[in-house]
Coordinates of C-alpha atoms in Angstrom, one line a residue:
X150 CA -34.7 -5.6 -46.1
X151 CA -33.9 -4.5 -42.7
X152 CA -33.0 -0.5 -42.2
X153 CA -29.8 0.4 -40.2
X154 CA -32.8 1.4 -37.7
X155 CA -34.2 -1.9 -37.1
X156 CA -30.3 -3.9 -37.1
X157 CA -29.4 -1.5 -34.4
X158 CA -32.3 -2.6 -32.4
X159 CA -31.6 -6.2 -32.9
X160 CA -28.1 -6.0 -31.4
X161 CA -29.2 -4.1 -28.5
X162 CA -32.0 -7.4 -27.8
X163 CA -29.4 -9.5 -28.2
X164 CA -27.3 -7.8 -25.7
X165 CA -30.2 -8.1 -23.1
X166 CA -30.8 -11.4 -23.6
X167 CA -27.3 -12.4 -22.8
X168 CA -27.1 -10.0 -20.0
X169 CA -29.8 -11.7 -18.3
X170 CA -28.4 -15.1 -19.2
X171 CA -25.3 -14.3 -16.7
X172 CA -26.5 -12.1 -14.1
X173 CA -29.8 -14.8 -13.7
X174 CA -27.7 -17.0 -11.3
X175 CA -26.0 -14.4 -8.7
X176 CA -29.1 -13.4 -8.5
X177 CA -30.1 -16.5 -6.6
X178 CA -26.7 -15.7 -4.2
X179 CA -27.1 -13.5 -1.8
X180 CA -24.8 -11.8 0.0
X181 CA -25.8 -12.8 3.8
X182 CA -24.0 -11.2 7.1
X183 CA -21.9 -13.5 8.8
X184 CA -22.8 -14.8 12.0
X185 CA -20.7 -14.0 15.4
X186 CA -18.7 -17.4 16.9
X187 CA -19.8 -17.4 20.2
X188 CA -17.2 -19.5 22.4
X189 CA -18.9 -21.2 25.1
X190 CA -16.6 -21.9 28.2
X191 CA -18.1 -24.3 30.8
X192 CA -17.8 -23.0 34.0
X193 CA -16.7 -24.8 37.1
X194 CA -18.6 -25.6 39.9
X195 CA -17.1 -25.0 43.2
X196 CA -16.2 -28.2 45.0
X197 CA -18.1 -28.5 48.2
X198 CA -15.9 -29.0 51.3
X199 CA -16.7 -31.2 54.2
X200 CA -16.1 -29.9 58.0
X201 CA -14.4 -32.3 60.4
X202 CA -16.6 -34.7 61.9
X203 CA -18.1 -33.9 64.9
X204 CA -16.9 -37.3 66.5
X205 CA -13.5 -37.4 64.9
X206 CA -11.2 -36.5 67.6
X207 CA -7.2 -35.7 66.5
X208 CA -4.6 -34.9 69.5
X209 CA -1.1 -36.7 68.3
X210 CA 0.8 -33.7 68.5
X211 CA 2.1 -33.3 64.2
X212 CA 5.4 -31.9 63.8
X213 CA 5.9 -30.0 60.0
X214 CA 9.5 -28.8 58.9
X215 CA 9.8 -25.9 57.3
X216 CA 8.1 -26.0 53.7
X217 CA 10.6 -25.4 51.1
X218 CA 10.8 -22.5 49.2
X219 CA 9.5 -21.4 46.5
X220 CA 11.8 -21.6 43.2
X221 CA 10.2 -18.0 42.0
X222 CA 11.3 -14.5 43.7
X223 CA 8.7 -13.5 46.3
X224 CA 8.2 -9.8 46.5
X225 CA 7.6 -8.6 49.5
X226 CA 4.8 -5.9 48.2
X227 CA 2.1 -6.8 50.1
X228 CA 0.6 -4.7 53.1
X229 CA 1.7 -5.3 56.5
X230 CA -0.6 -5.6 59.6
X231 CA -2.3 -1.5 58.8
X232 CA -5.5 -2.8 57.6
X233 CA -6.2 -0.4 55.1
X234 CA -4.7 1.3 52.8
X235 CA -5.2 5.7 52.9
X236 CA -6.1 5.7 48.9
X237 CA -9.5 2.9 49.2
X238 CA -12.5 3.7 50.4
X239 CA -14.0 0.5 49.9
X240 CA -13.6 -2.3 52.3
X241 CA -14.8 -4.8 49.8
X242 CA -12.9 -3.3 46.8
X243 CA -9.5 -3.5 49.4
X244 CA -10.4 -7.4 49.4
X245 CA -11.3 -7.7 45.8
X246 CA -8.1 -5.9 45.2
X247 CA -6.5 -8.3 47.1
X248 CA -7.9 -12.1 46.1
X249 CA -5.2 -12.9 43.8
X250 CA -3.0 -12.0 46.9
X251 CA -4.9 -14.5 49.0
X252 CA -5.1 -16.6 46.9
X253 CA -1.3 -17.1 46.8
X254 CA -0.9 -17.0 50.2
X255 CA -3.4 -20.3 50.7
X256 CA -1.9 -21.9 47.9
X257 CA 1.5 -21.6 49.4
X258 CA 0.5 -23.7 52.4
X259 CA 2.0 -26.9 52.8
X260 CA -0.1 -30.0 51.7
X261 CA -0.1 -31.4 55.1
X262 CA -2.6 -28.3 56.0
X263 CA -5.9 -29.2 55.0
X264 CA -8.8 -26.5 54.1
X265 CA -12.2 -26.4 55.7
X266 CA -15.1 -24.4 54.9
X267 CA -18.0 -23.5 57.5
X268 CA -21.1 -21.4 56.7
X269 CA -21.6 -19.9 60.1
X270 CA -24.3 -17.7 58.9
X271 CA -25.9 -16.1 56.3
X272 CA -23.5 -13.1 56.4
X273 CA -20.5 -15.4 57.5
X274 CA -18.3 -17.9 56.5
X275 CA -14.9 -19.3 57.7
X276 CA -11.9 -20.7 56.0
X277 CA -9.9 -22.4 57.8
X278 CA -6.2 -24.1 57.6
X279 CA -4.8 -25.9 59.7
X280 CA -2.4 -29.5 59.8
X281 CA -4.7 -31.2 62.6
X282 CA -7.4 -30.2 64.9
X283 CA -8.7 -31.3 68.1
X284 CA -12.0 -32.1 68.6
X285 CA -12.4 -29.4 71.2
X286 CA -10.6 -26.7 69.6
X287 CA -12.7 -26.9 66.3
X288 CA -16.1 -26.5 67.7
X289 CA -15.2 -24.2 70.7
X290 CA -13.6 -21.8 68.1
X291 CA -16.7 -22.0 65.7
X292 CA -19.1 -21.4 68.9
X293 CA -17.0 -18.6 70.1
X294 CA -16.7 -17.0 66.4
X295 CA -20.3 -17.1 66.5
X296 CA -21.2 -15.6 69.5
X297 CA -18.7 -12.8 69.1
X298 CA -20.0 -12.0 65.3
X299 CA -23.6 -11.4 67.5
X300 CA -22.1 -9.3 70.1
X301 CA -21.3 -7.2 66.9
X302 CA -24.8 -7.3 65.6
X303 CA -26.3 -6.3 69.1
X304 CA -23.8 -3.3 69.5
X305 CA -24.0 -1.9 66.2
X306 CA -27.3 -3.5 65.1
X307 CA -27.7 -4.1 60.7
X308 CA -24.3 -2.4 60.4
X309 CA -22.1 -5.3 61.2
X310 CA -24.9 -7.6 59.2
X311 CA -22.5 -7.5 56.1
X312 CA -20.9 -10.4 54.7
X313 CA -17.8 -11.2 56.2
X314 CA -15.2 -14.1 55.3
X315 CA -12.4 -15.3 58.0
X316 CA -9.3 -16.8 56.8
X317 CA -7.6 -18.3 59.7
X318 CA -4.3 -20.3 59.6
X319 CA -3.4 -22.4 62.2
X320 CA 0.2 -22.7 62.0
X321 CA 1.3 -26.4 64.4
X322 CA 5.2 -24.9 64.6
X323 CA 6.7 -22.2 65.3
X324 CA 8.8 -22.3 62.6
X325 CA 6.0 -22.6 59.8
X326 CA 4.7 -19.3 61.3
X327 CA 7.9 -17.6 60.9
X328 CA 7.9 -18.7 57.4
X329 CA 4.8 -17.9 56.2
X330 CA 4.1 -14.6 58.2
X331 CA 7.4 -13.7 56.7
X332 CA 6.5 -13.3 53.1
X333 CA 4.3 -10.2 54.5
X334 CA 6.0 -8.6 57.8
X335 CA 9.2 -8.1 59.4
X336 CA 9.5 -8.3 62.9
X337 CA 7.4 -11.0 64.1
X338 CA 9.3 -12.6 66.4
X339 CA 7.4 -11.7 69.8
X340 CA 3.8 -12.1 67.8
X341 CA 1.8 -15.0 68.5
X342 CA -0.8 -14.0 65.8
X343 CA -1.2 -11.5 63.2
X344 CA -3.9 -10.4 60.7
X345 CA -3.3 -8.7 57.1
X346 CA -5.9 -6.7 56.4
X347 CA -5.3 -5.9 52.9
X348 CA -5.0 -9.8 52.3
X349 CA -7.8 -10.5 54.9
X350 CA -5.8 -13.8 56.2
X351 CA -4.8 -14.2 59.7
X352 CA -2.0 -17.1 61.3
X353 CA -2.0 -18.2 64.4
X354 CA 1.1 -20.1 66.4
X355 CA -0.9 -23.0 68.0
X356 CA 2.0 -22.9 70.6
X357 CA 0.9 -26.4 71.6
X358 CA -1.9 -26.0 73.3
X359 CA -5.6 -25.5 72.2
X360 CA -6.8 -22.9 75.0
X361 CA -3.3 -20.3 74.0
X362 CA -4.1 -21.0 70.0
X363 CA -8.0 -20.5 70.8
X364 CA -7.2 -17.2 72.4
X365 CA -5.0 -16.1 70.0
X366 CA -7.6 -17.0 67.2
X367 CA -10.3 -14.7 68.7
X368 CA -7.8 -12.3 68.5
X369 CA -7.1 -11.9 65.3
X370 CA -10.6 -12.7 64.5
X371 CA -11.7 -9.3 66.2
X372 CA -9.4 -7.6 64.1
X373 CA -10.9 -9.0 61.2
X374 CA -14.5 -8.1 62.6
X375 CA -13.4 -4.8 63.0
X376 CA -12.2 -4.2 60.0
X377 CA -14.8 -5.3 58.2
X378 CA -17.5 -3.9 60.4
X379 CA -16.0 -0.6 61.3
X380 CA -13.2 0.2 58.7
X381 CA -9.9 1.1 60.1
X382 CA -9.5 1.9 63.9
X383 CA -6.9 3.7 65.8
X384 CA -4.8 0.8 67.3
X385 CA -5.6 1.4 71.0
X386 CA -9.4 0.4 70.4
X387 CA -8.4 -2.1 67.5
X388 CA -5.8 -4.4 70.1
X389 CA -8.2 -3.0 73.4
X390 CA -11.2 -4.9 71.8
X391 CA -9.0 -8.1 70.9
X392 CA -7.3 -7.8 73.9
X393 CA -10.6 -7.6 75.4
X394 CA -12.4 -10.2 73.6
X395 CA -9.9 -13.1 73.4
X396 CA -10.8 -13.6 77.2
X397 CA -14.3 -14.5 76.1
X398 CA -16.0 -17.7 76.9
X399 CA -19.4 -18.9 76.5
X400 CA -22.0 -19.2 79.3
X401 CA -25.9 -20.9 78.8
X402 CA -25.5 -19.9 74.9
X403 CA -24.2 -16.7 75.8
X404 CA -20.9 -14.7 75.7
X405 CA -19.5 -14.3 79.1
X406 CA -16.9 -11.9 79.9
X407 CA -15.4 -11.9 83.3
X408 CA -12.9 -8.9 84.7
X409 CA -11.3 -9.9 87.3
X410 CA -9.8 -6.8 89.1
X411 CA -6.3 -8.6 89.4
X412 CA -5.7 -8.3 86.3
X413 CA -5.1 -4.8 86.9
X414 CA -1.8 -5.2 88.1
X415 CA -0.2 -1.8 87.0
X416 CA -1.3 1.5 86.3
X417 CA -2.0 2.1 82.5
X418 CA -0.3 5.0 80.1
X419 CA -2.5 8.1 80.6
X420 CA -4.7 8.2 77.9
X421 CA -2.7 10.3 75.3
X422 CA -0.3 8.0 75.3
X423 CA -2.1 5.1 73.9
X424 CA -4.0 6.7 72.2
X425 CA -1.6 7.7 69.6
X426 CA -0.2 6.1 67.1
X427 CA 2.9 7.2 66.6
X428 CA 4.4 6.8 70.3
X429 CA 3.7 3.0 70.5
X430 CA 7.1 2.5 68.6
X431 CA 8.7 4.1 71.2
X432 CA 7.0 2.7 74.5
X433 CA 6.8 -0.7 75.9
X434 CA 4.3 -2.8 73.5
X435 CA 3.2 -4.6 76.3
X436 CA 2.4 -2.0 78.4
X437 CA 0.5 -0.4 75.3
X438 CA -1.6 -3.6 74.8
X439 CA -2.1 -3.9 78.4
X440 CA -3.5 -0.1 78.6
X441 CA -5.3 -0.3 75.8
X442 CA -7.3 -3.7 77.4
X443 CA -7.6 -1.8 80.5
X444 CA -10.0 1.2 79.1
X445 CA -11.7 -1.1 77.0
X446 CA -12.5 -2.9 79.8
X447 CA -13.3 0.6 82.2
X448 CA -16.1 1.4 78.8
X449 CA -17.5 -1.7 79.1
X450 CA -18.1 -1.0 83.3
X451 CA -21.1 0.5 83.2
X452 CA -24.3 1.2 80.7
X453 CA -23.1 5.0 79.8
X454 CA -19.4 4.5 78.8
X455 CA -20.3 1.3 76.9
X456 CA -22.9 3.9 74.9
X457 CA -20.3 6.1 75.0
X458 CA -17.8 3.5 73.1
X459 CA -20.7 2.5 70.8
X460 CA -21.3 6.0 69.5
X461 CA -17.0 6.5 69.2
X462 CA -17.7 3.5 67.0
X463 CA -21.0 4.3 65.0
X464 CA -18.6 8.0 64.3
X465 CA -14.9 5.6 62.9
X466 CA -17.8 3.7 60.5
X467 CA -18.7 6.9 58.5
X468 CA -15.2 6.7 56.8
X469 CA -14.1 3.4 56.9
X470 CA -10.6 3.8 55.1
X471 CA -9.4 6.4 58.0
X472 CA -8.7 6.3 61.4
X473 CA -9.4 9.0 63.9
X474 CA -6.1 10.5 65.2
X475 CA -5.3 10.4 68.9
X476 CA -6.2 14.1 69.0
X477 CA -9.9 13.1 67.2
X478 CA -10.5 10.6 69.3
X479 CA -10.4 12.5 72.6
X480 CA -12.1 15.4 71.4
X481 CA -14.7 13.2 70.4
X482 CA -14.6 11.6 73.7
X483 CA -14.8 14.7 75.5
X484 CA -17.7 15.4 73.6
X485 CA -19.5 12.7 74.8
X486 CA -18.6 11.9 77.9
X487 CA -16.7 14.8 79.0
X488 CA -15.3 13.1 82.3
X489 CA -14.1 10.2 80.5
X490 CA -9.8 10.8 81.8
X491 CA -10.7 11.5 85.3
X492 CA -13.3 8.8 85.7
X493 CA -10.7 6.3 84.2
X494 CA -8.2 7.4 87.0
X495 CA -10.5 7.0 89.5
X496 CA -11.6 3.5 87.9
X497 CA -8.0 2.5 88.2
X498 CA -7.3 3.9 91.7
X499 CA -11.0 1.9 93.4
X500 CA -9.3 -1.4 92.0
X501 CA -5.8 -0.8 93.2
X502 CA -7.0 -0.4 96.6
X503 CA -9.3 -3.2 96.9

């Protein structure tokens, strides 16, 4: 006969037995982190674009109304022709800022313009828009863009080896420049080309003829140089060098610039004047531009005022997202070369008389 001892023992076996006869499968369940989902997106590759063929020549004159517009509400938010803004300090953070911008100013183009890409260099690369080309026009604006980017590089050496992309419009009507430029700027109506820096597009009036929408284009492409070689500019040297350079023309492979001394036909503003901002809303614009040309054109004279621009230059790079006031810029002048004003008169005065 079994004690209370030994029957208290039995029910606790028991217990263990059937305790291990449910926990025995779990045990082969275990609890196992769950894995991340990791959504794979396929990227797209960007479609290669093919340049105009050398041979294919296009001179029917094409005649584009007025795109229709848009069904949305365009705000006019976007910068105007300044080509920085005070608050960046970055010119490629200003353009990154920017791309969605661009990207809805190409988009908005008409479907007659068609879009083609050049690699010009390593460091350079051209977009451009445009309803037809000439022959001519296409590979004399591509040669002369090239050239000029190395004029850069020799004046300023690895500084203006940065990578640069040029947006050029080329607008066949003058009414399809109206309407486009007007999304962005007020104004216009005498302009014959204008670049946005924030946006980093230019448009050109093609004005009918390929040697007025040529100049034009180098115009506004040494804005866009400058701005993303040097930074921002006080005006007189940014429309000076465009002024300047839109002349250009190409010689045995090489840039060729040619003064011709009557082309001074009028004495310029006295330095000051052009040199500050703020007065070229109240003076003939013309005249401004047309001064501004002129003393580009007295620094490039001679070996020492060209060094003298060149080190003006090498001083507006240090802080790109500022321009040197008019009463910066002649200091600095008259630091460097210190008869800068009356060797400009004197400049003027030896051409007049000849």
């Amino acid at each position: 006969m079994a004690t209370k001892k030994n029957k208290n023992w039995l029910i606790y076996l028991v217990a263990i037995v059937i305790a291990l006869v449910i926990i025995s499968p779990l045990a082969d369940k275990k609890i196992m982190p769950t894995a991340p989902i990791i959504e794979q997106k396929a990227h797209s590759q960007p479609k290669a674009l093919t340049p105009i063929k050398a041979k294919q020549v296009l001179t029917e004159k094409v005649h584009v109304a007025p795109p229709v517009a848009p069904p949305y509400k365009v705000e006019n938010h976007y910068p105007s022709q300044d080509v920085f803004d005070e608050h960046l300090c970055s010119i490629d953070r200003l353009h990154m800022d920017y791309q969605a911008s661009l990207t809805t100013a190409t988009q908005r183009l008409s479907n007659q313009y068609q879009h083609q890409f050049y690699q010009l260099s390593p460091n350079l690369t051209l977009n451009l828009y445009s309803v037809k080309m000439t022959t001519y026009f296409e590979e004399t604006l591509i040669a002369r863009i090239n050239i000029l980017h190395q004029e850069y590089i020799k004046l300023l050496g690895d500084s203006a080896e940065r990578k640069i992309e040029l947006n050029l419009v080329i607008t066949p009507e003058r009414t399809d420049y109206d309407y486009y430029t007007g999304f962005y700027a007020d104004n216009l109506i005498t302009s014959l080309g204008v670049y946005f820096g924030g946006l980093n597009i230019a448009y050109i009036d093609y004005q009918h003829s390929d040697e007025k929408a040529l100049k034009t284009a180098l115009h506004e492409t040494v804005h866009a140089f400058n701005a993303h070689i040097i930074g921002k500019t006080p005006r007189m040297f940014n429309e000076g060098m465009a002024e300047f350079y839109e002349n250009m023309t190409i010689k045995d492979d090489k840039l060729s610039l040619v003064f011709y001394t009557n082309q001074l036909t009028k004495p310029p503003y006295p330095l000051m004047q052009f040199f500050d901002y703020q007065q070229w809303a109240n003076l003939d614009i013309h005249h401004l531009y047309y001064s501004s040309w002129a003393w580009v054109a007295f620094m490039y004279g001679d070996l020492e005022r060209l060094n003298a621009l060149i080190t003006f230059i090498e001083k507006e790079q240090v802080e790109p997202c500022s321009a040197f006031s008019a009463g910066e810029t002649y200091g600095i002048f008259q630091e460097i070369y210190s008869t800068l004003e009356t060797d400009f008169y004197d400049w003027q005065q030896n051409i007049s008389a000849k």
